[in-house]
Amino acid sequence: MIDTRFYELIEGGLSVSDLCARLDLAAPEGSLAETRIFEPAPLVTSQAGSLAFLESRKHSPTLETAKASACFVTDALADAVAERNIVPLICKAPKYQLARATDILVKAAKRPAEIAQDSHIHPSTIIGPGVVIGSNVSIGPNSVITNAIIGDDTHIGACTVIGGTGFGVVTGPDGAIMSVPHVGRVLIGRNVRIGSNTCIDRGQLGDTVIGDDCQIDNLVQIAHNCVLERGCALAGRVGISGSCHIGEGVLMGGSAGLADHITVGPGARLAAFAGVMHDVPAGETWSGIPAMPIRDHMRIVAKAKRDIRK
Amino acid sequence: MIDTRFYELIEGGLSVSDLCARLDLAAPEGSLAETRIFEPAPLVTSQAGSLAFLESRKHSPTLETAKASACFVTDALADAVAERNIVPLICKAPKYQLARATDILVKAAKRPAEIAQDSHIHPSTIIGPGVVIGSNVSIGPNSVITNAIIGDDTHIGACTVIGGTGFGVVTGPDGAIMSVPHVGRVLIGRNVRIGSNTCIDRGQLGDTVIGDDCQIDNLVQIAHNCVLERGCALAGRVGISGSCHIGEGVLMGGSAGLADHITVGPGARLAAFAGVMHDVPAGETWSGIPAMPIRDHMRIVAKAKRDIRK
Amino acid sequence: MIDTRFYELIEGGLSVSDLCARLDLAAPEGSLAETRIFEPAPLVTSQAGSLAFLESRKHSPTLETAKASACFVTDALADAVAERNIVPLICKAPKYQLARATDILVKAAKRPAEIAQDSHIHPSTIIGPGVVIGSNVSIGPNSVITNAIIGDDTHIGACTVIGGTGFGVVTGPDGAIMSVPHVGRVLIGRNVRIGSNTCIDRGQLGDTVIGDDCQIDNLVQIAHNCVLERGCALAGRVGISGSCHIGEGVLMGGSAGLADHITVGPGARLAAFAGVMHDVPAGETWSGIPAMPIRDHMRIVAKAKRDIRK
């Protein structure tokens, strides 16, 4: 759901025929063309009024929970969409068309921020429209907070950027690229500590979430749609790519990095400089690039050192 | 010693009985309860009036130079503390209790900064209370300088944060975690050059020190209580964890990183991407993750390449 | 050529005799001492009025296109310079003397910036003198833009620093070091997207160039005199050292880094955490530290894992 604290939707929505006309796509025939859509959504959590996309057979299972009113889809997958009573909008580059439609459907809103009176925003920090800041929060100087909701007792350093647009491009049918619009939020829990010169991007569709009691050091990058459960600790220069899920109490050493869509189980530990390409099971300690269980990594290093002494 | 340019202590100090009452700990018996303490300190450099902690037998040797008036200590080590005529304050989590006591004993002061007239602070840079800035210094726009003393002829870039609180948590007896309070300083020497978007955290108890003639590039992280001797050069994206000691003239390549409490000897060189887990002897060149002498690392890489061609 | 939008040169230039006097160097004899120089330049692109340097025989071939009026040079290479009708200024540390001469010849200018009316500079962002910003550009809050020319439709995040001085030192004959003055620019093309907390340094002599359609994420470091051709995509925490040349459409994964003077061919891909020490051919995918073709790297990792299971 698009949060109307931060974004404005078109009053009354848009018919798919109007939308297709604006995107220069063929509209569906008959009364289907009058279907009204209101907001973009991921297919898996889509509701009545949602507009989604389906591009790859691999993601067809997300149709099971989908309730979208319309869906950009490739020709090959159109029947599967129609069977779910979702209007298929057939095109060559569904993800690209949803990005274009998002730019049409969603505009930034300009509502006042809400900042608890006992919280302290230091000089030259910019708080964007609609931001909500809880009680006993401090935000250091020269930071930038947009599209975010911040819980009580949370402390954020200086020159830190929360809620910026995520990084990502989509390619159109003619090879044109466009930046993916980001119309989600950053949700930060209670008693979180975030350092300086750190970046936490907002979600694309949906949210980037930092759980209660997380501790995040300086110069850390957390990309769009990541979820950190409660009590994680991230040392300096850590980088987490988009859509990762980090379980409760995970510890990450300095400069450790994750590829996108990685799951790290609760209580796992990632050593400094770990470069994680695969999911990490709960409670395990991984290190190395590419990361692996630390015992394997240490054995590989020890053997390599022995071998050059032979 | 807490620097009263930046922090205020309680006038007349606090008796250990009052302190223990506020922390909900049992006070020592008899006249010992009237012992007055004034400021937190590391045990090893503690003076009359200091309050310190001792948690592990490994650190017992620091008692030899300790002159603290009182010390949080586990039951098992209490006698060793008492033998040094230091009042033992017995508890389960001494480091945690010192963190709590620091929050009681030390408050931020609000004294004016002192900036030499020929120095140039660019727009929107924030200079915190008590900061001292020498002659012919320039500090780029949108930077933040707190709890720091900066020598002559030093140049600092934009969006750089100096003197922020360090990263660290302590765990209480009930598993509660709290951020470690940082009541130290950053001392920056003469003729230092620091880039943009760099972070140098202040010391916890004591100082983070950047020696004369150091050159520090962009996006560098230097954690609390690190000491860089004269003439070090750190390339972009370097990260140094807490309490490292870097000898004179050390060179660090881009993205190199150090674990905490590492010593790097004078004149050593760390290659780009070196991940240093062990002390580096003077004059040596190390590389790799984990870092080792570069000759060993290069031999390992060469052998691995040969082996896959067999 | 020094861009007089950003820098002022001495009206009428300076005679080499005056220059040598100010640098405490022996001037050339006779009428050569009256040769006038106007601006520093790299030897290879030097023009009439330029002052350059030549320190190593390896760079002697750059004399072939050189048209400088004078050149700092070591005794051993002075004849080669004179043969090209360039006045040799003999000294022990030519590069160091050019750095000192640059400080004498070039001063920052204070011309107004030019910002297209439909572009949006967010609050507390600093735009330096002479900067040119095209149409439909947005620059997020708390950023700093100096010595830069920015094309249409380009979007830059928050707390990003563009046009800062590069990192580099030169050593004088007595072991004294000085920071290399940077009197170049940053040229950013059209439809570029740059994230937050990113640094792009200006050129030393000459330009740092970001081509059209490049996508650059957060916390990225791009050093002086790098050239990115059109359509490159750099993920978070990438670092590119000085004077690299990145071909069209290159993709770099998170935290990848390049040594200086590296060439990456068009269409190449660098995996996350790649540490590139050698030129990368067009179209290849490299990974590892030091980076190598990804197939070799994956085979090395697979073999190492097999070997510890034996």
PDB file of N, CA and C in Angstrom, chain B residues 74-151:
ATOM      1  N   THR B  74      34.126  -7.851  39.200  1.00  0.00           N
ATOM      2  CA  THR B  74      33.405  -9.084  39.507  1.00  0.00           C
ATOM      3  C   THR B  74      33.866  -9.604  40.868  1.00  0.00           C
ATOM      4  N   ASP B  75      33.040 -10.422  41.464  1.00  0.00           N
ATOM      5  CA  ASP B  75      33.332 -10.992  42.770  1.00  0.00           C
ATOM      6  C   ASP B  75      34.714 -11.643  42.797  1.00  0.00           C
ATOM      7  N   ALA B  76      35.030 -12.379  41.734  1.00  0.00           N
ATOM      8  CA  ALA B  76      36.266 -13.163  41.705  1.00  0.00           C
ATOM      9  C   ALA B  76      37.515 -12.298  41.751  1.00  0.00           C
ATOM     10  N   LEU B  77      37.417 -11.066  41.258  1.00  0.00           N
ATOM     11  CA  LEU B  77      38.599 -10.197  41.176  1.00  0.00           C
ATOM     12  C   LEU B  77      38.604  -9.099  42.232  1.00  0.00           C
ATOM     13  N   ALA B  78      37.617  -9.122  43.132  1.00  0.00           N
ATOM     14  CA  ALA B  78      37.468  -8.018  44.087  1.00  0.00           C
ATOM     15  C   ALA B  78      38.662  -7.901  45.033  1.00  0.00           C
ATOM     16  N   ASP B  79      39.195  -9.025  45.472  1.00  0.00           N
ATOM     17  CA  ASP B  79      40.315  -8.967  46.413  1.00  0.00           C
ATOM     18  C   ASP B  79      41.546  -8.309  45.783  1.00  0.00           C
ATOM     19  N   ALA B  80      41.791  -8.637  44.523  1.00  0.00           N
ATOM     20  CA  ALA B  80      42.946  -8.042  43.831  1.00  0.00           C
ATOM     21  C   ALA B  80      42.816  -6.526  43.762  1.00  0.00           C
ATOM     22  N   VAL B  81      41.590  -6.057  43.587  1.00  0.00           N
ATOM     23  CA  VAL B  81      41.357  -4.613  43.536  1.00  0.00           C
ATOM     24  C   VAL B  81      41.561  -3.989  44.914  1.00  0.00           C
ATOM     25  N   ALA B  82      41.001  -4.641  45.922  1.00  0.00           N
ATOM     26  CA  ALA B  82      41.103  -4.107  47.285  1.00  0.00           C
ATOM     27  C   ALA B  82      42.550  -4.027  47.751  1.00  0.00           C
ATOM     28  N   GLU B  83      43.359  -4.993  47.323  1.00  0.00           N
ATOM     29  CA  GLU B  83      44.784  -4.989  47.695  1.00  0.00           C
ATOM     30  C   GLU B  83      45.509  -3.752  47.213  1.00  0.00           C
ATOM     31  N   ARG B  84      44.983  -3.128  46.147  1.00  0.00           N
ATOM     32  CA  ARG B  84      45.613  -1.916  45.609  1.00  0.00           C
ATOM     33  C   ARG B  84      45.018  -0.670  46.258  1.00  0.00           C
ATOM     34  N   ASN B  85      44.288  -0.854  47.334  1.00  0.00           N
ATOM     35  CA  ASN B  85      43.630   0.271  48.005  1.00  0.00           C
ATOM     36  C   ASN B  85      42.628   0.992  47.108  1.00  0.00           C
ATOM     37  N   ILE B  86      42.014   0.215  46.230  1.00  0.00           N
ATOM     38  CA  ILE B  86      40.929   0.737  45.391  1.00  0.00           C
ATOM     39  C   ILE B  86      39.637   0.117  45.903  1.00  0.00           C
ATOM     40  N   VAL B  87      38.628   0.936  46.111  1.00  0.00           N
ATOM     41  CA  VAL B  87      37.373   0.416  46.651  1.00  0.00           C
ATOM     42  C   VAL B  87      36.682  -0.456  45.596  1.00  0.00           C
ATOM     43  N   PRO B  88      36.490  -1.748  45.860  1.00  0.00           N
ATOM     44  CA  PRO B  88      35.807  -2.606  44.881  1.00  0.00           C
ATOM     45  C   PRO B  88      34.294  -2.416  44.952  1.00  0.00           C
ATOM     46  N   LEU B  89      33.690  -2.197  43.796  1.00  0.00           N
ATOM     47  CA  LEU B  89      32.227  -2.122  43.697  1.00  0.00           C
ATOM     48  C   LEU B  89      31.793  -3.386  42.960  1.00  0.00           C
ATOM     49  N   ILE B  90      31.379  -4.386  43.745  1.00  0.00           N
ATOM     50  CA  ILE B  90      31.164  -5.722  43.182  1.00  0.00           C
ATOM     51  C   ILE B  90      29.844  -5.780  42.414  1.00  0.00           C
ATOM     52  N   CYS B  91      29.913  -6.314  41.206  1.00  0.00           N
ATOM     53  CA  CYS B  91      28.718  -6.417  40.366  1.00  0.00           C
ATOM     54  C   CYS B  91      28.949  -7.498  39.320  1.00  0.00           C
ATOM     55  N   LYS B  92      27.913  -7.842  38.605  1.00  0.00           N
ATOM     56  CA  LYS B  92      28.040  -8.929  37.616  1.00  0.00           C
ATOM     57  C   LYS B  92      28.577  -8.448  36.272  1.00  0.00           C
ATOM     58  N   ALA B  93      28.350  -7.184  35.950  1.00  0.00           N
ATOM     59  CA  ALA B  93      28.726  -6.675  34.621  1.00  0.00           C
ATOM     60  C   ALA B  93      29.468  -5.344  34.788  1.00  0.00           C
ATOM     61  N   PRO B  94      30.741  -5.413  35.204  1.00  0.00           N
ATOM     62  CA  PRO B  94      31.474  -4.176  35.534  1.00  0.00           C
ATOM     63  C   PRO B  94      31.532  -3.159  34.394  1.00  0.00           C
ATOM     64  N   LYS B  95      31.759  -3.617  33.167  1.00  0.00           N
ATOM     65  CA  LYS B  95      31.878  -2.672  32.050  1.00  0.00           C
ATOM     66  C   LYS B  95      30.541  -1.955  31.821  1.00  0.00           C
ATOM     67  N   TYR B  96      29.480  -2.713  31.943  1.00  0.00           N
ATOM     68  CA  TYR B  96      28.140  -2.150  31.778  1.00  0.00           C
ATOM     69  C   TYR B  96      27.849  -1.109  32.863  1.00  0.00           C
ATOM     70  N   GLN B  97      28.253  -1.413  34.093  1.00  0.00           N
ATOM     71  CA  GLN B  97      27.995  -0.464  35.183  1.00  0.00           C
ATOM     72  C   GLN B  97      28.832   0.804  35.003  1.00  0.00           C
ATOM     73  N   LEU B  98      30.070   0.663  34.490  1.00  0.00           N
ATOM     74  CA  LEU B  98      30.847   1.885  34.247  1.00  0.00           C
ATOM     75  C   LEU B  98      30.184   2.731  33.161  1.00  0.00           C
ATOM     76  N   ALA B  99      29.619   2.077  32.158  1.00  0.00           N
ATOM     77  CA  ALA B  99      28.901   2.834  31.118  1.00  0.00           C
ATOM     78  C   ALA B  99      27.733   3.605  31.737  1.00  0.00           C
ATOM     79  N   ARG B 100      26.985   2.934  32.616  1.00  0.00           N
ATOM     80  CA  ARG B 100      25.862   3.617  33.262  1.00  0.00           C
ATOM     81  C   ARG B 100      26.367   4.760  34.145  1.00  0.00           C
ATOM     82  N   ALA B 101      27.439   4.496  34.885  1.00  0.00           N
ATOM     83  CA  ALA B 101      27.985   5.535  35.771  1.00  0.00           C
ATOM     84  C   ALA B 101      28.491   6.736  34.967  1.00  0.00           C
ATOM     85  N   THR B 102      29.047   6.463  33.778  1.00  0.00           N
ATOM     86  CA  THR B 102      29.550   7.551  32.933  1.00  0.00           C
ATOM     87  C   THR B 102      28.405   8.487  32.540  1.00  0.00           C
ATOM     88  N   ASP B 103      27.272   7.906  32.233  1.00  0.00           N
ATOM     89  CA  ASP B 103      26.100   8.736  31.897  1.00  0.00           C
ATOM     90  C   ASP B 103      25.687   9.623  33.073  1.00  0.00           C
ATOM     91  N   ILE B 104      25.941   9.149  34.308  1.00  0.00           N
ATOM     92  CA  ILE B 104      25.604   9.954  35.490  1.00  0.00           C
ATOM     93  C   ILE B 104      26.659  11.026  35.754  1.00  0.00           C
ATOM     94  N   LEU B 105      27.924  10.666  35.592  1.00  0.00           N
ATOM     95  CA  LEU B 105      29.026  11.549  36.010  1.00  0.00           C
ATOM     96  C   LEU B 105      29.364  12.636  34.990  1.00  0.00           C
ATOM     97  N   VAL B 106      29.127  12.376  33.704  1.00  0.00           N
ATOM     98  CA  VAL B 106      29.651  13.262  32.657  1.00  0.00           C
ATOM     99  C   VAL B 106      28.513  13.799  31.788  1.00  0.00           C
ATOM    100  N   LYS B 107      28.453  15.107  31.671  1.00  0.00           N
ATOM    101  CA  LYS B 107      27.466  15.743  30.784  1.00  0.00           C
ATOM    102  C   LYS B 107      28.210  16.591  29.746  1.00  0.00           C
ATOM    103  N   ALA B 108      27.606  16.755  28.580  1.00  0.00           N
ATOM    104  CA  ALA B 108      28.193  17.636  27.574  1.00  0.00           C
ATOM    105  C   ALA B 108      28.196  19.070  28.083  1.00  0.00           C
ATOM    106  N   ALA B 109      29.304  19.760  27.902  1.00  0.00           N
ATOM    107  CA  ALA B 109      29.391  21.178  28.277  1.00  0.00           C
ATOM    108  C   ALA B 109      29.036  22.045  27.078  1.00  0.00           C
ATOM    109  N   LYS B 110      28.832  23.314  27.317  1.00  0.00           N
ATOM    110  CA  LYS B 110      28.414  24.223  26.236  1.00  0.00           C
ATOM    111  C   LYS B 110      29.319  25.445  26.188  1.00  0.00           C
ATOM    112  N   ARG B 111      30.623  25.199  26.124  1.00  0.00           N
ATOM    113  CA  ARG B 111      31.547  26.335  26.064  1.00  0.00           C
ATOM    114  C   ARG B 111      31.737  26.779  24.611  1.00  0.00           C
ATOM    115  N   PRO B 112      32.111  28.043  24.413  1.00  0.00           N
ATOM    116  CA  PRO B 112      32.310  28.513  23.035  1.00  0.00           C
ATOM    117  C   PRO B 112      33.473  27.806  22.349  1.00  0.00           C
ATOM    118  N   ALA B 113      33.339  27.631  21.048  1.00  0.00           N
ATOM    119  CA  ALA B 113      34.453  27.126  20.249  1.00  0.00           C
ATOM    120  C   ALA B 113      35.479  28.244  20.078  1.00  0.00           C
ATOM    121  N   GLU B 114      36.723  27.853  19.834  1.00  0.00           N
ATOM    122  CA  GLU B 114      37.786  28.833  19.562  1.00  0.00           C
ATOM    123  C   GLU B 114      38.337  28.558  18.172  1.00  0.00           C
ATOM    124  N   ILE B 115      38.147  29.527  17.283  1.00  0.00           N
ATOM    125  CA  ILE B 115      38.562  29.351  15.890  1.00  0.00           C
ATOM    126  C   ILE B 115      39.508  30.481  15.523  1.00  0.00           C
ATOM    127  N   ALA B 116      40.719  30.129  15.088  1.00  0.00           N
ATOM    128  CA  ALA B 116      41.697  31.164  14.721  1.00  0.00           C
ATOM    129  C   ALA B 116      41.121  32.029  13.601  1.00  0.00           C
ATOM    130  N   GLN B 117      41.408  33.330  13.684  1.00  0.00           N
ATOM    131  CA  GLN B 117      40.777  34.277  12.761  1.00  0.00           C
ATOM    132  C   GLN B 117      41.124  34.034  11.303  1.00  0.00           C
ATOM    133  N   ASP B 118      42.283  33.462  11.038  1.00  0.00           N
ATOM    134  CA  ASP B 118      42.667  33.249   9.635  1.00  0.00           C
ATOM    135  C   ASP B 118      42.217  31.878   9.127  1.00  0.00           C
ATOM    136  N   SER B 119      41.424  31.181   9.896  1.00  0.00           N
ATOM    137  CA  SER B 119      40.917  29.896   9.416  1.00  0.00           C
ATOM    138  C   SER B 119      39.561  30.086   8.758  1.00  0.00           C
ATOM    139  N   HIS B 120      39.198  29.137   7.906  1.00  0.00           N
ATOM    140  CA  HIS B 120      38.022  29.316   7.066  1.00  0.00           C
ATOM    141  C   HIS B 120      37.065  28.138   7.241  1.00  0.00           C
ATOM    142  N   ILE B 121      35.936  28.400   7.855  1.00  0.00           N
ATOM    143  CA  ILE B 121      34.900  27.385   7.999  1.00  0.00           C
ATOM    144  C   ILE B 121      33.865  27.639   6.897  1.00  0.00           C
ATOM    145  N   HIS B 122      33.682  26.700   6.000  1.00  0.00           N
ATOM    146  CA  HIS B 122      32.773  26.894   4.868  1.00  0.00           C
ATOM    147  C   HIS B 122      31.318  26.815   5.317  1.00  0.00           C
ATOM    148  N   PRO B 123      30.405  27.277   4.446  1.00  0.00           N
ATOM    149  CA  PRO B 123      28.995  27.369   4.844  1.00  0.00           C
ATOM    150  C   PRO B 123      28.401  26.043   5.285  1.00  0.00           C
ATOM    151  N   SER B 124      27.524  26.143   6.251  1.00  0.00           N
ATOM    152  CA  SER B 124      26.710  25.022   6.687  1.00  0.00           C
ATOM    153  C   SER B 124      27.520  23.952   7.420  1.00  0.00           C
ATOM    154  N   THR B 125      28.779  24.241   7.708  1.00  0.00           N
ATOM    155  CA  THR B 125      29.547  23.345   8.581  1.00  0.00           C
ATOM    156  C   THR B 125      29.240  23.702  10.034  1.00  0.00           C
ATOM    157  N   ILE B 126      29.055  22.671  10.848  1.00  0.00           N
ATOM    158  CA  ILE B 126      28.695  22.855  12.250  1.00  0.00           C
ATOM    159  C   ILE B 126      29.930  22.621  13.109  1.00  0.00           C
ATOM    160  N   ILE B 127      30.270  23.595  13.923  1.00  0.00           N
ATOM    161  CA  ILE B 127      31.381  23.461  14.873  1.00  0.00           C
ATOM    162  C   ILE B 127      30.773  23.366  16.270  1.00  0.00           C
ATOM    163  N   GLY B 128      31.034  22.269  16.976  1.00  0.00           N
ATOM    164  CA  GLY B 128      30.412  22.044  18.276  1.00  0.00           C
ATOM    165  C   GLY B 128      31.068  22.834  19.399  1.00  0.00           C
ATOM    166  N   PRO B 129      30.431  22.818  20.566  1.00  0.00           N
ATOM    167  CA  PRO B 129      30.951  23.540  21.726  1.00  0.00           C
ATOM    168  C   PRO B 129      32.360  23.091  22.093  1.00  0.00           C
ATOM    169  N   GLY B 130      33.188  24.054  22.471  1.00  0.00           N
ATOM    170  CA  GLY B 130      34.505  23.747  23.003  1.00  0.00           C
ATOM    171  C   GLY B 130      35.557  23.388  21.976  1.00  0.00           C
ATOM    172  N   VAL B 131      35.166  23.247  20.720  1.00  0.00           N
ATOM    173  CA  VAL B 131      36.137  22.852  19.692  1.00  0.00           C
ATOM    174  C   VAL B 131      37.206  23.936  19.553  1.00  0.00           C
ATOM    175  N   VAL B 132      38.456  23.520  19.333  1.00  0.00           N
ATOM    176  CA  VAL B 132      39.562  24.451  19.137  1.00  0.00           C
ATOM    177  C   VAL B 132      40.134  24.220  17.747  1.00  0.00           C
ATOM    178  N   ILE B 133      40.190  25.278  16.954  1.00  0.00           N
ATOM    179  CA  ILE B 133      40.686  25.184  15.580  1.00  0.00           C
ATOM    180  C   ILE B 133      41.833  26.165  15.408  1.00  0.00           C
ATOM    181  N   GLY B 134      43.000  25.633  15.002  1.00  0.00           N
ATOM    182  CA  GLY B 134      44.218  26.425  14.898  1.00  0.00           C
ATOM    183  C   GLY B 134      44.226  27.360  13.709  1.00  0.00           C
ATOM    184  N   SER B 135      45.420  27.808  13.384  1.00  0.00           N
ATOM    185  CA  SER B 135      45.610  28.831  12.361  1.00  0.00           C
ATOM    186  C   SER B 135      45.708  28.216  10.966  1.00  0.00           C
ATOM    187  N   ASN B 136      45.208  28.949   9.973  1.00  0.00           N
ATOM    188  CA  ASN B 136      45.303  28.528   8.571  1.00  0.00           C
ATOM    189  C   ASN B 136      44.665  27.163   8.333  1.00  0.00           C
ATOM    190  N   VAL B 137      43.542  26.945   8.972  1.00  0.00           N
ATOM    191  CA  VAL B 137      42.789  25.703   8.791  1.00  0.00           C
ATOM    192  C   VAL B 137      41.627  25.996   7.844  1.00  0.00           C
ATOM    193  N   SER B 138      41.283  25.039   6.971  1.00  0.00           N
ATOM    194  CA  SER B 138      40.034  25.173   6.227  1.00  0.00           C
ATOM    195  C   SER B 138      39.195  23.916   6.434  1.00  0.00           C
ATOM    196  N   ILE B 139      37.909  24.125   6.553  1.00  0.00           N
ATOM    197  CA  ILE B 139      36.973  23.010   6.711  1.00  0.00           C
ATOM    198  C   ILE B 139      35.857  23.221   5.699  1.00  0.00           C
ATOM    199  N   GLY B 140      35.697  22.222   4.811  1.00  0.00           N
ATOM    200  CA  GLY B 140      34.754  22.327   3.699  1.00  0.00           C
ATOM    201  C   GLY B 140      33.311  22.413   4.165  1.00  0.00           C
ATOM    202  N   PRO B 141      32.383  22.645   3.231  1.00  0.00           N
ATOM    203  CA  PRO B 141      30.976  22.833   3.595  1.00  0.00           C
ATOM    204  C   PRO B 141      30.335  21.553   4.119  1.00  0.00           C
ATOM    205  N   ASN B 142      29.274  21.735   4.910  1.00  0.00           N
ATOM    206  CA  ASN B 142      28.427  20.629   5.363  1.00  0.00           C
ATOM    207  C   ASN B 142      29.175  19.578   6.169  1.00  0.00           C
ATOM    208  N   SER B 143      30.287  19.952   6.784  1.00  0.00           N
ATOM    209  CA  SER B 143      30.961  19.042   7.703  1.00  0.00           C
ATOM    210  C   SER B 143      30.476  19.283   9.129  1.00  0.00           C
ATOM    211  N   VAL B 144      30.868  18.392  10.037  1.00  0.00           N
ATOM    212  CA  VAL B 144      30.451  18.490  11.437  1.00  0.00           C
ATOM    213  C   VAL B 144      31.664  18.176  12.313  1.00  0.00           C
ATOM    214  N   ILE B 145      32.053  19.133  13.142  1.00  0.00           N
ATOM    215  CA  ILE B 145      33.235  18.963  13.990  1.00  0.00           C
ATOM    216  C   ILE B 145      32.804  19.139  15.444  1.00  0.00           C
ATOM    217  N   THR B 146      32.940  18.091  16.238  1.00  0.00           N
ATOM    218  CA  THR B 146      32.585  18.176  17.658  1.00  0.00           C
ATOM    219  C   THR B 146      33.680  17.522  18.483  1.00  0.00           C
ATOM    220  N   ASN B 147      33.823  17.973  19.715  1.00  0.00           N
ATOM    221  CA  ASN B 147      34.749  17.329  20.665  1.00  0.00           C
ATOM    222  C   ASN B 147      36.149  17.145  20.078  1.00  0.00           C
ATOM    223  N   ALA B 148      36.632  18.156  19.359  1.00  0.00           N
ATOM    224  CA  ALA B 148      37.900  18.004  18.639  1.00  0.00           C
ATOM    225  C   ALA B 148      38.801  19.213  18.828  1.00  0.00           C
ATOM    226  N   ILE B 149      40.098  18.954  18.748  1.00  0.00           N
ATOM    227  CA  ILE B 149      41.112  20.001  18.761  1.00  0.00           C
ATOM    228  C   ILE B 149      41.946  19.811  17.502  1.00  0.00           C
ATOM    229  N   ILE B 150      42.016  20.851  16.682  1.00  0.00           N
ATOM    230  CA  ILE B 150      42.595  20.732  15.338  1.00  0.00           C
ATOM    231  C   ILE B 150      43.770  21.681  15.198  1.00  0.00           C
ATOM    232  N   GLY B 151      44.920  21.132  14.759  1.00  0.00           N
ATOM    233  CA  GLY B 151      46.150  21.911  14.677  1.00  0.00           C
ATOM    234  C   GLY B 151      46.216  22.820  13.464  1.00  0.00           C
TER     235      GLY B 151
END
